[in-house]
Amino acid sequence: MNPPSSITPSSGRRVTRAIALVDRQYAFVSAIVKVRRSTAKLYVANQGDNTVSVFELANLTAAPTTISGGGLNDPHGVAVDASGKLYVANQLGNSVSVFDTAHGNAALRAITRGGLDFPQGDTVTARGKLYVANAGANSVSVFDTGHGNAVLPAITGGGLNGPYGVAVDSRGKLYVANANNSSVSVFDTAHGNAALPAITRGGMNDTVDVAVDATGKLYVANDRVSVFNTARGNAVLPAISGGGLSGPYGVAIDARGKLYVANTKNSSLSVFDTARGNAPLLVITRSLKHPAGVTIH
């Protein structure tokens, strides 16, 4: 389902979409995940039918399993922690649904506190901190999943403007895609969430998702996929286009350099090999309906 072309945050400020096209959505972010490829799974949130499709990473052309229920309501961001808990940000429910993937995808108690307001992308660190972008409040909510999803101080400022996608790199840098001003805010979570200079170059247009790999390459979904080298001052690298991209919404990258991009306009998932010049590998359409967030575990 499509959100309205603008939203009014709890602060009363109006947030206008970068694009008001009915079929244009925005994207979410997942950081690189190191998992055994033989058992790894790819999770894709389908906002079109309130489900999450689960693919075997080693056999992406096989029929996925489906997760439903659990309060899913226009699901967008998806993230999985080290224990196998799946966190799904619900745009229309102002909540995060939680499922136990280690026990049959059983639905657990949803997260509804912590200032969630039109939540979009989410990501969880190895230490169990869950970050959720709130497009309606220009903030990022933070939870400690290791202690009952305790609410931690939210992140604000730093140029947040319609935040959608979030990712955290190995150094604790938090990257947030801002849909309303085509930028990426950067925060140092290892030093009190201090705001660092935002990324605004590279020809980004309607930034909606981010993912970062082990070498520090940052992938940003907008009208294509922009690429930056965060280890070298956010140097601009060649962007990724083609390969079936159509309204790129969510991005994730695995340890082998395979980039997965959810395309909301044509209900598909594009796969690229970043280790081989961003060569397009595969386009998946099976069981997807206006996909949004994507992650690997």
CSV table of C-alpha atoms in Angstrom, one decimal:
chain,number,residue,atom,x,y,z
A,1,MET,CA,0.0,0.0,0.0
A,2,ASN,CA,1.2,3.5,-0.8
A,3,PRO,CA,1.7,6.1,2.0
A,4,PRO,CA,0.3,9.6,1.5
A,5,SER,CA,2.5,12.1,-0.4
A,6,SER,CA,3.3,13.9,2.8
A,7,ILE,CA,3.2,13.3,6.5
A,8,THR,CA,2.9,15.4,9.6
A,9,PRO,CA,5.3,14.5,12.4
A,10,SER,CA,4.4,14.5,16.0
A,11,SER,CA,6.2,17.8,16.3
A,12,GLY,CA,3.6,19.4,13.9
A,13,ARG,CA,6.2,20.0,11.1
A,14,ARG,CA,5.1,18.8,7.7
A,15,VAL,CA,7.4,16.4,5.9
A,16,THR,CA,7.0,16.4,2.2
A,17,ARG,CA,8.1,13.5,0.1
A,18,ALA,CA,11.0,14.1,-2.3
A,19,ILE,CA,8.7,12.6,-5.0
A,20,ALA,CA,4.9,12.4,-4.7
A,21,LEU,CA,4.3,9.8,-7.4
A,22,VAL,CA,1.8,7.3,-6.2
A,23,ASP,CA,4.0,4.3,-6.9
A,24,ARG,CA,7.2,5.8,-5.7
A,25,GLN,CA,8.4,4.5,-2.3
A,26,TYR,CA,11.4,4.9,-0.2
A,27,ALA,CA,14.2,2.5,0.9
A,28,PHE,CA,15.9,0.9,3.8
A,29,VAL,CA,19.2,-0.2,4.8
A,30,SER,CA,21.0,-3.3,6.2
A,31,ALA,CA,24.7,-3.6,6.9
A,32,ILE,CA,26.9,-6.4,5.6
A,33,VAL,CA,26.2,-9.7,7.3
A,34,LYS,CA,28.7,-12.5,7.6
A,35,VAL,CA,26.9,-15.8,7.6
A,36,ARG,CA,27.4,-19.3,6.3
A,37,ARG,CA,26.0,-19.1,2.7
A,38,SER,CA,24.7,-22.7,2.9
A,39,THR,CA,22.3,-21.7,5.6
A,40,ALA,CA,21.9,-18.0,5.1
A,41,LYS,CA,18.5,-16.5,4.3
A,42,LEU,CA,17.4,-13.4,2.6
A,43,TYR,CA,14.4,-11.6,4.2
A,44,VAL,CA,12.3,-9.2,2.1
A,45,ALA,CA,9.4,-7.1,3.5
A,46,ASN,CA,6.4,-6.9,1.2
A,47,GLN,CA,4.5,-3.7,1.9
A,48,GLY,CA,1.9,-4.8,-0.8
A,49,ASP,CA,0.5,-7.7,1.1
A,50,ASN,CA,1.9,-7.3,4.7
A,51,THR,CA,4.3,-10.3,4.6
A,52,VAL,CA,8.0,-11.1,4.7
A,53,SER,CA,9.3,-13.4,2.0
A,54,VAL,CA,12.2,-15.6,3.1
A,55,PHE,CA,14.6,-17.0,0.4
A,56,GLU,CA,17.4,-19.5,0.8
A,57,LEU,CA,20.5,-17.5,-0.3
A,58,ALA,CA,22.1,-20.5,-1.9
A,59,ASN,CA,19.0,-21.1,-4.1
A,60,LEU,CA,17.3,-17.8,-4.8
A,61,THR,CA,15.2,-19.2,-7.6
A,62,ALA,CA,13.4,-21.6,-5.3
A,63,ALA,CA,10.0,-20.6,-3.8
A,64,PRO,CA,10.4,-18.6,-0.6
A,65,THR,CA,8.6,-19.2,2.7
A,66,THR,CA,6.3,-16.5,4.0
A,67,ILE,CA,6.0,-14.8,7.3
A,68,SER,CA,2.7,-13.1,8.1
A,69,GLY,CA,0.6,-12.0,11.1
A,70,GLY,CA,2.4,-10.7,14.2
A,71,GLY,CA,1.0,-7.2,13.7
A,72,LEU,CA,2.6,-6.6,10.3
A,73,ASN,CA,1.1,-3.4,8.9
A,74,ASP,CA,2.7,-1.9,5.8
A,75,PRO,CA,6.1,-3.5,6.7
A,76,HIS,CA,9.2,-1.7,5.6
A,77,GLY,CA,12.5,-2.2,7.4
A,78,VAL,CA,13.8,-5.7,8.3
A,79,ALA,CA,16.7,-6.7,10.5
A,80,VAL,CA,17.8,-10.0,12.2
A,81,ASP,CA,20.0,-10.1,15.3
A,82,ALA,CA,22.6,-12.7,16.3
A,83,SER,CA,20.0,-14.9,18.1
A,84,GLY,CA,17.7,-15.0,15.1
A,85,LYS,CA,15.1,-12.5,16.2
A,86,LEU,CA,13.6,-10.7,13.1
A,87,TYR,CA,12.6,-7.1,13.6
A,88,VAL,CA,10.1,-5.6,11.1
A,89,ALA,CA,9.3,-1.9,11.1
A,90,ASN,CA,5.6,-1.2,10.4
A,91,GLN,CA,5.1,2.1,8.7
A,92,LEU,CA,1.3,2.3,9.4
A,93,GLY,CA,1.4,0.6,12.8
A,94,ASN,CA,4.0,2.8,14.4
A,95,SER,CA,5.5,-0.5,15.7
A,96,VAL,CA,8.2,-3.1,15.2
A,97,SER,CA,7.0,-6.6,14.9
A,98,VAL,CA,9.3,-9.3,16.3
A,99,PHE,CA,9.5,-12.9,15.2
A,100,ASP,CA,11.7,-15.8,16.4
A,101,THR,CA,13.2,-17.3,13.3
A,102,ALA,CA,15.0,-20.0,15.3
A,103,HIS,CA,11.6,-21.3,16.5
A,104,GLY,CA,9.3,-21.4,13.5
A,105,ASN,CA,9.0,-17.7,13.0
A,106,ALA,CA,6.9,-17.4,16.1
A,107,ALA,CA,5.5,-13.9,16.7
A,108,LEU,CA,6.8,-12.3,19.9
A,109,ARG,CA,5.7,-9.1,21.7
A,110,ALA,CA,5.9,-6.1,19.3
A,111,ILE,CA,7.8,-2.9,20.1
A,112,THR,CA,5.4,0.1,20.3
A,113,ARG,CA,7.2,2.6,22.5
A,114,GLY,CA,10.4,4.6,22.1
A,115,GLY,CA,8.9,7.4,20.0
A,116,LEU,CA,8.2,5.3,16.9
A,117,ASP,CA,6.6,7.6,14.3
A,118,PHE,CA,6.1,6.4,10.8
A,119,PRO,CA,9.0,4.0,11.2
A,120,GLN,CA,10.9,3.0,8.1
A,121,GLY,CA,14.2,1.2,8.0
A,122,ASP,CA,15.9,-0.6,10.8
A,123,THR,CA,19.2,-2.4,11.6
A,124,VAL,CA,20.6,-4.2,14.6
A,125,THR,CA,24.2,-4.4,15.6
A,126,ALA,CA,26.2,-7.5,16.8
A,127,ARG,CA,25.8,-6.1,20.4
A,128,GLY,CA,22.0,-6.0,20.1
A,129,LYS,CA,21.3,-2.3,19.6
A,130,LEU,CA,18.3,-1.8,17.3
A,131,TYR,CA,18.1,1.4,15.3
A,132,VAL,CA,14.8,2.4,13.7
A,133,ALA,CA,14.4,5.5,11.4
A,134,ASN,CA,11.3,7.6,12.1
A,135,ALA,CA,10.3,9.6,9.1
A,136,GLY,CA,7.5,11.2,11.0
A,137,ALA,CA,9.7,12.6,13.8
A,138,ASN,CA,13.1,13.2,12.1
A,139,SER,CA,14.7,10.9,14.6
A,140,VAL,CA,16.2,7.4,15.0
A,141,SER,CA,14.9,5.4,17.9
A,142,VAL,CA,17.3,3.1,19.7
A,143,PHE,CA,16.5,-0.1,21.7
A,144,ASP,CA,18.6,-2.6,23.7
A,145,THR,CA,17.3,-5.9,22.4
A,146,GLY,CA,19.5,-7.7,25.0
A,147,HIS,CA,17.6,-6.1,27.8
A,148,GLY,CA,13.9,-6.5,26.9
A,149,ASN,CA,14.0,-3.9,24.1
A,150,ALA,CA,14.8,-1.2,26.6
A,151,VAL,CA,14.4,2.3,25.2
A,152,LEU,CA,17.7,4.2,24.8
A,153,PRO,CA,18.1,7.9,24.0
A,154,ALA,CA,16.9,8.7,20.5
A,155,ILE,CA,19.2,10.3,17.9
A,156,THR,CA,18.1,13.7,16.4
A,157,GLY,CA,19.8,16.5,14.6
A,158,GLY,CA,22.6,15.9,12.2
A,159,GLY,CA,20.5,17.0,9.2
A,160,LEU,CA,17.9,14.2,9.6
A,161,ASN,CA,15.0,15.1,7.3
A,162,GLY,CA,12.5,12.3,6.5
A,163,PRO,CA,14.9,9.5,7.6
A,164,TYR,CA,14.3,6.2,6.0
A,165,GLY,CA,17.2,3.8,5.8
A,166,VAL,CA,19.8,3.0,8.5
A,167,ALA,CA,23.0,1.1,8.6
A,168,VAL,CA,25.9,0.8,11.1
A,169,ASP,CA,29.5,-0.1,10.0
A,170,SER,CA,32.2,-1.9,11.9
A,171,ARG,CA,33.5,1.3,13.4
A,172,GLY,CA,30.2,2.3,14.9
A,173,LYS,CA,29.3,4.9,12.3
A,174,LEU,CA,25.6,5.1,11.8
A,175,TYR,CA,24.4,6.1,8.3
A,176,VAL,CA,20.9,7.4,7.7
A,177,ALA,CA,19.3,8.0,4.3
A,178,ASN,CA,17.2,11.2,4.3
A,179,ALA,CA,14.3,11.0,1.7
A,180,ASN,CA,13.5,14.7,1.9
A,181,ASN,CA,16.8,16.3,1.2
A,182,SER,CA,18.7,13.5,-0.8
A,183,SER,CA,21.5,13.2,1.8
A,184,VAL,CA,23.0,10.7,4.2
A,185,SER,CA,23.4,11.8,7.8
A,186,VAL,CA,26.3,10.3,9.7
A,187,PHE,CA,26.6,9.7,13.5
A,188,ASP,CA,29.4,8.3,15.6
A,189,THR,CA,27.6,5.8,17.9
A,190,ALA,CA,30.9,5.0,19.6
A,191,HIS,CA,31.2,8.6,20.8
A,192,GLY,CA,27.8,9.7,22.1
A,193,ASN,CA,26.0,9.7,18.7
A,194,ALA,CA,28.0,12.8,17.7
A,195,ALA,CA,26.9,14.1,14.3
A,196,LEU,CA,29.5,14.0,11.6
A,197,PRO,CA,29.5,15.8,8.2
A,198,ALA,CA,26.6,14.5,6.1
A,199,ILE,CA,27.1,13.1,2.6
A,200,THR,CA,25.4,15.2,0.0
A,201,ARG,CA,27.3,14.7,-3.3
A,202,GLY,CA,27.4,11.9,-5.8
A,203,GLY,CA,24.2,13.0,-7.7
A,204,MET,CA,21.8,11.4,-5.2
A,205,ASN,CA,18.1,11.9,-5.8
A,206,ASP,CA,15.5,10.7,-3.3
A,207,THR,CA,17.8,8.7,-1.0
A,208,VAL,CA,15.9,6.0,0.8
A,209,ASP,CA,18.3,3.2,1.8
A,210,VAL,CA,21.9,2.5,2.8
A,211,ALA,CA,24.1,-0.6,3.3
A,212,VAL,CA,27.8,-0.7,4.1
A,213,ASP,CA,30.3,-3.5,3.4
A,214,ALA,CA,33.4,-4.7,5.4
A,215,THR,CA,35.7,-2.5,3.3
A,216,GLY,CA,33.7,0.7,4.0
A,217,LYS,CA,31.9,1.0,0.7
A,218,LEU,CA,28.5,2.6,1.3
A,219,TYR,CA,25.7,1.8,-1.1
A,220,VAL,CA,22.8,4.3,-1.2
A,221,ALA,CA,19.5,3.5,-2.9
A,222,ASN,CA,18.0,6.5,-4.7
A,223,ASP,CA,16.9,6.6,-8.4
A,224,ARG,CA,19.9,4.2,-8.8
A,225,VAL,CA,22.4,2.9,-6.3
A,226,SER,CA,25.1,5.5,-5.5
A,227,VAL,CA,28.4,4.2,-4.0
A,228,PHE,CA,30.9,5.9,-1.7
A,229,ASN,CA,34.2,4.9,-0.1
A,230,THR,CA,33.8,5.9,3.5
A,231,ALA,CA,37.4,4.9,4.3
A,232,ARG,CA,38.6,7.6,1.9
A,233,GLY,CA,36.5,10.6,2.9
A,234,ASN,CA,33.3,9.4,1.3
A,235,ALA,CA,34.9,9.5,-2.1
A,236,VAL,CA,32.3,9.1,-4.9
A,237,LEU,CA,32.6,5.8,-6.8
A,238,PRO,CA,30.8,4.7,-10.0
A,239,ALA,CA,27.0,4.4,-9.4
A,240,ILE,CA,25.1,1.2,-10.2
A,241,SER,CA,22.2,1.2,-12.6
A,242,GLY,CA,20.5,-1.1,-15.0
A,243,GLY,CA,20.0,-4.8,-14.0
A,244,GLY,CA,16.3,-4.4,-13.6
A,245,LEU,CA,16.4,-1.5,-11.1
A,246,SER,CA,12.9,0.1,-10.9
A,247,GLY,CA,12.2,2.2,-7.9
A,248,PRO,CA,15.1,0.8,-5.8
A,249,TYR,CA,13.9,0.6,-2.2
A,250,GLY,CA,16.0,-1.6,0.0
A,251,VAL,CA,19.6,-2.7,-0.2
A,252,ALA,CA,21.7,-5.3,1.5
A,253,ILE,CA,25.2,-6.8,0.8
A,254,ASP,CA,26.6,-10.1,1.8
A,255,ALA,CA,30.2,-11.1,2.7
A,256,ARG,CA,31.0,-12.1,-0.9
A,257,GLY,CA,30.1,-8.8,-2.3
A,258,LYS,CA,26.7,-9.7,-3.7
A,259,LEU,CA,24.4,-6.6,-3.6
A,260,TYR,CA,20.6,-7.2,-3.3
A,261,VAL,CA,18.3,-4.4,-4.2
A,262,ALA,CA,14.5,-4.5,-3.7
A,263,ASN,CA,12.6,-2.8,-6.5
A,264,THR,CA,9.2,-1.5,-5.4
A,265,LYS,CA,7.9,-0.3,-8.7
A,266,ASN,CA,8.1,-3.7,-10.5
A,267,SER,CA,8.0,-6.0,-7.5
A,268,SER,CA,11.4,-7.5,-8.0
A,269,LEU,CA,14.8,-8.0,-6.5
A,270,SER,CA,18.0,-7.2,-8.5
A,271,VAL,CA,21.3,-8.9,-7.6
A,272,PHE,CA,24.7,-7.5,-8.5
A,273,ASP,CA,28.3,-8.8,-8.1
A,274,THR,CA,30.2,-5.8,-6.7
A,275,ALA,CA,33.4,-7.9,-6.7
A,276,ARG,CA,33.1,-8.1,-10.5
A,277,GLY,CA,32.4,-4.5,-11.6
A,278,ASN,CA,28.8,-4.5,-10.3
A,279,ALA,CA,27.8,-7.0,-12.9
A,280,PRO,CA,24.1,-7.8,-12.8
A,281,LEU,CA,23.5,-11.4,-11.9
A,282,LEU,CA,19.8,-12.1,-11.4
A,283,VAL,CA,16.3,-10.6,-11.2
A,284,ILE,CA,13.9,-12.3,-8.8
A,285,THR,CA,10.1,-11.7,-9.1
A,286,ARG,CA,8.7,-14.7,-7.4
A,287,SER,CA,6.2,-14.0,-4.5
A,288,LEU,CA,7.3,-10.3,-4.2
A,289,LYS,CA,4.7,-7.5,-3.9
A,290,HIS,CA,6.0,-4.0,-3.7
A,291,PRO,CA,9.1,-5.0,-1.7
A,292,ALA,CA,10.7,-2.6,0.7
A,293,GLY,CA,13.4,-3.6,3.2
A,294,VAL,CA,15.8,-6.4,2.7
A,295,THR,CA,18.4,-8.1,4.9
A,296,ILE,CA,20.5,-11.3,5.2
A,297,HIS,CA,21.0,-13.6,8.1
